[in-house]
Tab-separated table of N, CA and C in Angstrom:
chain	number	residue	atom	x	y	z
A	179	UNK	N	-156.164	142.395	-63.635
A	179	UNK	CA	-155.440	141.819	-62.527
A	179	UNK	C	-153.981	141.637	-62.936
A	180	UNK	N	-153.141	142.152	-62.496
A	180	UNK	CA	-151.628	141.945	-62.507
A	180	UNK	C	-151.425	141.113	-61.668
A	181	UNK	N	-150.748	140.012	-62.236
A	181	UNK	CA	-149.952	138.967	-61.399
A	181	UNK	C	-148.122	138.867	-61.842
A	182	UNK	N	-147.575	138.366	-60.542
A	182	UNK	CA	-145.901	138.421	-60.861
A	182	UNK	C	-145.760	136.635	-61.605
A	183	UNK	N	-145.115	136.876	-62.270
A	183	UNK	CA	-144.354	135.825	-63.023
A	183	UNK	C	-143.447	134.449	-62.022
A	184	UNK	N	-142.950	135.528	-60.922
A	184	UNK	CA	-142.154	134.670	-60.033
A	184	UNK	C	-143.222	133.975	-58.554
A	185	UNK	N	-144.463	135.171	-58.399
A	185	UNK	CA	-145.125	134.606	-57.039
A	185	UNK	C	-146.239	133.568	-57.781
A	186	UNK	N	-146.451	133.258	-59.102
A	186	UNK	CA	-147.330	132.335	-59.772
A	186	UNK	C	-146.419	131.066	-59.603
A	187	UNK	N	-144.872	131.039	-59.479
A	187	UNK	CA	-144.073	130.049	-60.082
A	187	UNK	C	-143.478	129.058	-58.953
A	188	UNK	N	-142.607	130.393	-58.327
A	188	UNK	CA	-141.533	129.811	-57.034
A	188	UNK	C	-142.179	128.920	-56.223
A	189	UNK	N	-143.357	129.255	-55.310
A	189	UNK	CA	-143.699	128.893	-54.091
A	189	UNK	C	-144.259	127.091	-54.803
A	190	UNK	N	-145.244	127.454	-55.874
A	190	UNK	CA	-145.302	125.805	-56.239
A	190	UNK	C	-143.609	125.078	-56.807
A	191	UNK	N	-142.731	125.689	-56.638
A	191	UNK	CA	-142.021	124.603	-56.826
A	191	UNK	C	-141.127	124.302	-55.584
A	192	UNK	N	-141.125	125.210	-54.690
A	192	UNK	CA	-140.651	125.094	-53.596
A	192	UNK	C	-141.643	123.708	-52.944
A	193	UNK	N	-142.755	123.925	-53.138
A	193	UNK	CA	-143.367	122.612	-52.357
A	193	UNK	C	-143.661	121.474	-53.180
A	194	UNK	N	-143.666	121.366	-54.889
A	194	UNK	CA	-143.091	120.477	-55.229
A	194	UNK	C	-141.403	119.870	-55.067
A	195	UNK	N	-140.810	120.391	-54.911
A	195	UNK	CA	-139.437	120.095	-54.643
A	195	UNK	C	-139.208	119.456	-53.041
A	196	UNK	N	-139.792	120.290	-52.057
A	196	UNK	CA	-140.027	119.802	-50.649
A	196	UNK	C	-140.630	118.313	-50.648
A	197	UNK	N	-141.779	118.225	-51.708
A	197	UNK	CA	-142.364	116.603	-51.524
A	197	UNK	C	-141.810	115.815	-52.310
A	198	UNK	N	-141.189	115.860	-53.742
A	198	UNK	CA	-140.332	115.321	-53.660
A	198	UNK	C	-138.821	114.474	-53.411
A	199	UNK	N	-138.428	115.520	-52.097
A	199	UNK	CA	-137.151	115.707	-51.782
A	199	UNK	C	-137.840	114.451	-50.433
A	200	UNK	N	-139.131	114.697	-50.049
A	200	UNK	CA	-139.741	114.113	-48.794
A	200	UNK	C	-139.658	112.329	-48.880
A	201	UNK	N	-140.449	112.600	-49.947
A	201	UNK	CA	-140.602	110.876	-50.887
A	201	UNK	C	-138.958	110.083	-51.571
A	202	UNK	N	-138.201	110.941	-51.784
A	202	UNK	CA	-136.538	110.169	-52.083
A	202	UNK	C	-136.489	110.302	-51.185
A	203	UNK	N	-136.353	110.985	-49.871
A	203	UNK	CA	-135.623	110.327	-48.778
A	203	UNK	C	-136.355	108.852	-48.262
A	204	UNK	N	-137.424	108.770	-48.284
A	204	UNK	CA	-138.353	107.563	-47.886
A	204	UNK	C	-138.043	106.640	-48.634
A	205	UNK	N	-137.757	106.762	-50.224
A	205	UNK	CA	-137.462	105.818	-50.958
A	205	UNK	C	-136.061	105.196	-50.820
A	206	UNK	N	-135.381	106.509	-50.392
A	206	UNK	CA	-133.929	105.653	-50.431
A	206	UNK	C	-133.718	104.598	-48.639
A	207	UNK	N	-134.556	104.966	-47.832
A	207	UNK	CA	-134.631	104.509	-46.871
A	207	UNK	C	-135.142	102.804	-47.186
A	208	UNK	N	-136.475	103.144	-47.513
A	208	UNK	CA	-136.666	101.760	-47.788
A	208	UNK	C	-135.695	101.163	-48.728
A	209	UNK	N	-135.523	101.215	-49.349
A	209	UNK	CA	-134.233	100.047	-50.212
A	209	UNK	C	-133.193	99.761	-49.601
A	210	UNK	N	-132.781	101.064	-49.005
A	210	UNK	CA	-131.558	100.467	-47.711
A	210	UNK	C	-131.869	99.261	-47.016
A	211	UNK	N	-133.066	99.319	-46.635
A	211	UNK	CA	-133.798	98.339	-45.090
A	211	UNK	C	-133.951	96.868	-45.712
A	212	UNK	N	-133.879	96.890	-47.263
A	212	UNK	CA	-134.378	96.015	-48.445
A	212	UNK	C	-133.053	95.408	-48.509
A	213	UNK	N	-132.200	95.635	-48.350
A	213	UNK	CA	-130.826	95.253	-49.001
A	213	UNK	C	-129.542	95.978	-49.404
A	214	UNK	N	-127.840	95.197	-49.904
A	214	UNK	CA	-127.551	96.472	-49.745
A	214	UNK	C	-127.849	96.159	-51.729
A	215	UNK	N	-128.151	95.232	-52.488
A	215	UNK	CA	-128.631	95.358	-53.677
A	215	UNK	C	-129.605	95.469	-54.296
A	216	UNK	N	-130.289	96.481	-53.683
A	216	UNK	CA	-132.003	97.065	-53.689
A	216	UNK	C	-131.539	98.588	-53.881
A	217	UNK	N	-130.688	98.850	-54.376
A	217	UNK	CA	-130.444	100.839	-54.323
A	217	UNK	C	-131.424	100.987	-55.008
A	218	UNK	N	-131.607	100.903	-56.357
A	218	UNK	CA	-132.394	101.197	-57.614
A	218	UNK	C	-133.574	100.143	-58.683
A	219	UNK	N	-132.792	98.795	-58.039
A	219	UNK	CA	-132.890	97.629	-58.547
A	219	UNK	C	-135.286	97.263	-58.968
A	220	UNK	N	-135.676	97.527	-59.881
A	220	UNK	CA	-136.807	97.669	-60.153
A	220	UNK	C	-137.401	99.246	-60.389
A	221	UNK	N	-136.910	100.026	-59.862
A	221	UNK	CA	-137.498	101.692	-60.125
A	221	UNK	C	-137.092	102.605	-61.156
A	222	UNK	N	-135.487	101.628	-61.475
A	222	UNK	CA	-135.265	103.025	-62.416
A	222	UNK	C	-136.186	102.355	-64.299
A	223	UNK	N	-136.760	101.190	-64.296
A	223	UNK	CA	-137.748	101.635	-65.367
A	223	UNK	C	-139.288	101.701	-64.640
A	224	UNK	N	-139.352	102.255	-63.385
A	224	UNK	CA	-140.867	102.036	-63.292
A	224	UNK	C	-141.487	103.060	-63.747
A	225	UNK	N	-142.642	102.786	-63.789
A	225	UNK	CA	-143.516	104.191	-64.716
A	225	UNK	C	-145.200	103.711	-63.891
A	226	UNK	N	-145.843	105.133	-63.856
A	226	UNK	CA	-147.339	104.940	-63.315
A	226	UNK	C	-147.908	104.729	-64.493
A	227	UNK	N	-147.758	104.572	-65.690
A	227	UNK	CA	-148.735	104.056	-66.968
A	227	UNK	C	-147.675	103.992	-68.166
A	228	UNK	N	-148.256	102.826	-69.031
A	228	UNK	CA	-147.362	102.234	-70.058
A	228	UNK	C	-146.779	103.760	-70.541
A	229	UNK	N	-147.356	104.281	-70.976
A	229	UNK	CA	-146.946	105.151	-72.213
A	229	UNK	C	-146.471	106.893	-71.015
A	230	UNK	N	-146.026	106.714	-70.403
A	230	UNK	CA	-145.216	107.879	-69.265
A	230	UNK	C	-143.631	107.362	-69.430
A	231	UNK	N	-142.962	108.060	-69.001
A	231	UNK	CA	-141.499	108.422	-68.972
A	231	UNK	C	-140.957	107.538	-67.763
A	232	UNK	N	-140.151	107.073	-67.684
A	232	UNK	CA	-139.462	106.216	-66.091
A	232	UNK	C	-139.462	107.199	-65.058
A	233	UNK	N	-139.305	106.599	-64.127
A	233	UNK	CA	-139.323	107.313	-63.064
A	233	UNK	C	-137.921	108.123	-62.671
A	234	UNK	N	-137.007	108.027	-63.412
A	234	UNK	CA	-135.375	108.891	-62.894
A	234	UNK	C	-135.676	110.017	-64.713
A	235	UNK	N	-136.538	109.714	-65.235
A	235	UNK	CA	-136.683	111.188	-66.058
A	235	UNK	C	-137.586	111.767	-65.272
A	236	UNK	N	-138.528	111.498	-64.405
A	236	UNK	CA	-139.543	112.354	-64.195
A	236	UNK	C	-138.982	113.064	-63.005
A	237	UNK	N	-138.406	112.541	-62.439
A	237	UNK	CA	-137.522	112.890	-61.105
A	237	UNK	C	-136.558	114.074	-61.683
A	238	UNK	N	-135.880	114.081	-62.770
A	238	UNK	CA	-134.900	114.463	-63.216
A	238	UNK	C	-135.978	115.536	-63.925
A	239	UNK	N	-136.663	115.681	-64.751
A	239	UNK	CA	-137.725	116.528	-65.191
A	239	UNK	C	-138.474	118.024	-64.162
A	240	UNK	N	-138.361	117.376	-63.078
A	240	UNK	CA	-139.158	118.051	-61.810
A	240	UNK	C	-137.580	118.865	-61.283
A	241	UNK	N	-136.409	117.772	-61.256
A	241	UNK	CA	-135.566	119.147	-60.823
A	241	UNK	C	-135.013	120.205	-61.870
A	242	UNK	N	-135.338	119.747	-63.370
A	242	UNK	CA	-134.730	120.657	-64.324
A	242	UNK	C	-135.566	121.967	-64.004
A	243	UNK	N	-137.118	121.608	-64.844
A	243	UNK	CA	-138.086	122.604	-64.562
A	243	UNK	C	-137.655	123.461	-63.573
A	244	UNK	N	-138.111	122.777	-61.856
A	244	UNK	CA	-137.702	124.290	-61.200
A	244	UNK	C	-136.461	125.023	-60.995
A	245	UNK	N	-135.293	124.036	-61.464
A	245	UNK	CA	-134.084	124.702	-61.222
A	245	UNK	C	-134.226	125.714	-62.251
A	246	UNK	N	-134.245	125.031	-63.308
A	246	UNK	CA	-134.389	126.225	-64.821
A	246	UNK	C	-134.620	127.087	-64.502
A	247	UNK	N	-136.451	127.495	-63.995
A	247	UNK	CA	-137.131	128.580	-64.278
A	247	UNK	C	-136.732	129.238	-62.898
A	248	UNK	N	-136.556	129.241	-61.922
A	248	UNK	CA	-136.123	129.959	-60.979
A	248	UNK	C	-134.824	130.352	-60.912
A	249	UNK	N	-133.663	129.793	-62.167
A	249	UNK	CA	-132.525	131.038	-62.310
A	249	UNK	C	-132.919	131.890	-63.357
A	250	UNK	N	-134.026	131.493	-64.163
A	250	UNK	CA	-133.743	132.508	-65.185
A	250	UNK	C	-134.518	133.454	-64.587
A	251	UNK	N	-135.917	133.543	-63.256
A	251	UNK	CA	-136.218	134.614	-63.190
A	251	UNK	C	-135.662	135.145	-62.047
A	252	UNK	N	-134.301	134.916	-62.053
A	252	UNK	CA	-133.128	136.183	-61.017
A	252	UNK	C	-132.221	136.538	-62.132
A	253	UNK	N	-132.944	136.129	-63.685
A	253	UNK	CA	-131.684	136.540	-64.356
A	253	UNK	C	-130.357	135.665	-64.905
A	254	UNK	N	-130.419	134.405	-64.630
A	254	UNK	CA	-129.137	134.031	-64.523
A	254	UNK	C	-129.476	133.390	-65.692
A	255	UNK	N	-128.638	131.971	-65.998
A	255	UNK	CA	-128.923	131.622	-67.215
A	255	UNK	C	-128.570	130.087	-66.299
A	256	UNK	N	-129.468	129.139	-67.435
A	256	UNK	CA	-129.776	127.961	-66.880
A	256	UNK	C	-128.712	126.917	-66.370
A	257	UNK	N	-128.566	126.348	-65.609
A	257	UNK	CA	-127.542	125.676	-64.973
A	257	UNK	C	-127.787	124.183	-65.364
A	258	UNK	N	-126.322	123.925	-66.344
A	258	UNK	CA	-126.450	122.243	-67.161
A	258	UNK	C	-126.548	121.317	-66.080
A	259	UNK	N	-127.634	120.481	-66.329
A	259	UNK	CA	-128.365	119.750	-65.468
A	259	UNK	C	-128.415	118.164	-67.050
A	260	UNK	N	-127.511	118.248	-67.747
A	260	UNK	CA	-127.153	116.626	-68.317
A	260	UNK	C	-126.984	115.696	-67.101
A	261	UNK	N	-127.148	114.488	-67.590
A	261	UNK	CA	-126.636	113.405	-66.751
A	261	UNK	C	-127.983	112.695	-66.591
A	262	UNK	N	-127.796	111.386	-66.560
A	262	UNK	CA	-128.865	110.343	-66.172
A	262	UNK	C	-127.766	109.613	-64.423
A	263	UNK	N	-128.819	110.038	-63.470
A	263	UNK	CA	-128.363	109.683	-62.140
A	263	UNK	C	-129.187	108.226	-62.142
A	264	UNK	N	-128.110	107.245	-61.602
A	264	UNK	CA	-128.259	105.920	-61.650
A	264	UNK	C	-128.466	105.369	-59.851
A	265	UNK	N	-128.675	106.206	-58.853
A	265	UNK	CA	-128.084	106.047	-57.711
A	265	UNK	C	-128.915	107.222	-56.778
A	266	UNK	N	-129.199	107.087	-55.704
A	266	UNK	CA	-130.255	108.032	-54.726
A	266	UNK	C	-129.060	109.229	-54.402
A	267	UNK	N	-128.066	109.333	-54.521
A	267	UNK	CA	-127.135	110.355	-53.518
A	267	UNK	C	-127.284	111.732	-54.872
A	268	UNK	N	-127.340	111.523	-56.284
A	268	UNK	CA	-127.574	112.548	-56.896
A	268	UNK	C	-128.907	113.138	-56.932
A	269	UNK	N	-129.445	112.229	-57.032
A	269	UNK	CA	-130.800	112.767	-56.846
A	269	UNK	C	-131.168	113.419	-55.663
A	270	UNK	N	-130.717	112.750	-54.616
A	270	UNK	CA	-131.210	113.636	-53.405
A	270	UNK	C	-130.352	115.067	-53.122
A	271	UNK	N	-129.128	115.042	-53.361
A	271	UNK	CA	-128.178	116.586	-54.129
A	271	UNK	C	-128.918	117.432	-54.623
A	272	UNK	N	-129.317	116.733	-55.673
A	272	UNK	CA	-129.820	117.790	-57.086
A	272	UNK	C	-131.079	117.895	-56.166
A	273	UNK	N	-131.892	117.440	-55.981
A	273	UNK	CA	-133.116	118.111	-55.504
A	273	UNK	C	-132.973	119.135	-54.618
A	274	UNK	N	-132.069	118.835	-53.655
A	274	UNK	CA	-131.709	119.642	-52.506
A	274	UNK	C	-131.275	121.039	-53.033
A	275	UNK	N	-130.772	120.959	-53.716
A	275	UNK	CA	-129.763	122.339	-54.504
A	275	UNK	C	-130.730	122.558	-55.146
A	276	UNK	N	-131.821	122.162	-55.969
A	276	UNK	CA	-133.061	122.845	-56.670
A	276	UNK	C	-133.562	123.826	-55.492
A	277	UNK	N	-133.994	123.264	-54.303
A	277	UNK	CA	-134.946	123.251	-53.026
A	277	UNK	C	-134.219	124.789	-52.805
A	278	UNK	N	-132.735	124.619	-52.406
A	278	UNK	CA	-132.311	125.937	-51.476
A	278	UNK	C	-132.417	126.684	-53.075
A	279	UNK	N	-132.188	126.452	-53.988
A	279	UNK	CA	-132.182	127.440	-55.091
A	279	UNK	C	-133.821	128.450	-55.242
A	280	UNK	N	-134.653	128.096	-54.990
A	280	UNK	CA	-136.102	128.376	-55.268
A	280	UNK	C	-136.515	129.179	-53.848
A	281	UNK	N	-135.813	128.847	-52.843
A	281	UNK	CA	-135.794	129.071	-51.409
A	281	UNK	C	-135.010	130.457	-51.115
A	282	UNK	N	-134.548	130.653	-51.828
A	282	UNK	CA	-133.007	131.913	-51.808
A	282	UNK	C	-133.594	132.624	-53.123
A	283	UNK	N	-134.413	132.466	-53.769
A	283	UNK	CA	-134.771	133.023	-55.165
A	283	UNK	C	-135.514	134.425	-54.924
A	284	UNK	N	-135.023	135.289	-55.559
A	284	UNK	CA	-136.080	136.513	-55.745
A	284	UNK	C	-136.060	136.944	-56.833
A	285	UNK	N	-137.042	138.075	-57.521
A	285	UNK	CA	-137.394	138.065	-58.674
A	285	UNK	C	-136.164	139.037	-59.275
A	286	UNK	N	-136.162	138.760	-60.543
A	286	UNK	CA	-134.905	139.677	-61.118
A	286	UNK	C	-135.726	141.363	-61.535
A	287	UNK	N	-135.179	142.243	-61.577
A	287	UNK	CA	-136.081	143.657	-61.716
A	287	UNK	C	-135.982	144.181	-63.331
A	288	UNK	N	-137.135	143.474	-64.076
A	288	UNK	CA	-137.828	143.027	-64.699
A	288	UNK	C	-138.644	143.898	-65.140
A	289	UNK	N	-139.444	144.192	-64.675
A	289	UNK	CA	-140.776	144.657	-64.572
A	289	UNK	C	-142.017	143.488	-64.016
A	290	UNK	N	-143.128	143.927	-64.676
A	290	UNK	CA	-144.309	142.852	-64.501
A	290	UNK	C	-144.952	142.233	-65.511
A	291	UNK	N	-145.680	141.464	-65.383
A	291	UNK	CA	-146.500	141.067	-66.726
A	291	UNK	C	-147.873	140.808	-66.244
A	292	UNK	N	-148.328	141.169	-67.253
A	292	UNK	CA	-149.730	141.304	-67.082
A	292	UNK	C	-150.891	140.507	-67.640
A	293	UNK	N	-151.871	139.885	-66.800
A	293	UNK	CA	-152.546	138.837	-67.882
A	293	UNK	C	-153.808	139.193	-67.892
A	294	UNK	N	-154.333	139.551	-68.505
A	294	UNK	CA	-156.153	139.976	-68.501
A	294	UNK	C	-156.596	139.030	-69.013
A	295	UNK	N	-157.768	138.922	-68.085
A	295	UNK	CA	-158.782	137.556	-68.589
A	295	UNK	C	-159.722	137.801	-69.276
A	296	UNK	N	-160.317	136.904	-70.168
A	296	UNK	CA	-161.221	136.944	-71.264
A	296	UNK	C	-162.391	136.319	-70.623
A	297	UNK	N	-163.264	136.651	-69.813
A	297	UNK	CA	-164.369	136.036	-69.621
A	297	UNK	C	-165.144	136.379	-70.554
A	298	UNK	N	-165.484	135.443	-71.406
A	298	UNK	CA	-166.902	135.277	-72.186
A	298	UNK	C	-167.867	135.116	-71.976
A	299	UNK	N	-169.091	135.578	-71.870
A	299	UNK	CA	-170.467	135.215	-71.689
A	299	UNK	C	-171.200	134.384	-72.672
């Protein structure tokens, strides 16, 4: 079975990126409605279990990943994505610009790769 490198990759990050892009807008909504000193105030150390990463690395993690891997497979080379965003307006940017990036993406001409499976009996 030949599979593409880019139709295994893009489309899940296009709809990870879509639900995350779905959930910061909701989040930044509610804190608005909260106050105007509720931007960030409790989330940027929250974490779903002691020993996980805060929640503005994992956020920040999810847009590296797909930004990363969807320039390098048009070829390009990775776009510096430093910075710790303290504030909803980068984050919702950067996701957005991940989103149309993965959205506008096609595969670079490459070739294919090929994965054969090992079923064992």
């Amino acid at each position: 079975m030949i599979f593409n490198l880019f139709d295994l990759s893009v489309p899940r990050f296009q709809r990870a990126l879509s639900v995350l892009l779905g959930l910061l807008e909701k989040a930044e909504a509610r804190c608005e409605a909260a106050g105007p000193g509720e931007q960030l105030s409790g989330l940027t150390e929250l974490r779903l279990a002691p020993d996980m990463n805060p929640l503005p690395f994992q956020i920040q993690a999810a847009i590296n990943n797909a930004l990363g891997t969807t320039r390098r497979l048009r070829g390009l080379p990775p776009d510096d994505l430093a910075g710790r965003f303290r504030s909803w307006a980068p984050w919702l940017q950067r996701t957005s610009t991940a989103l149309a990036n993965a959205r506008s993406s096609c595969p670079a001409p490459r070739g294919t790769v090929t994965f054969r499976s090992r079923i064992v009996h």
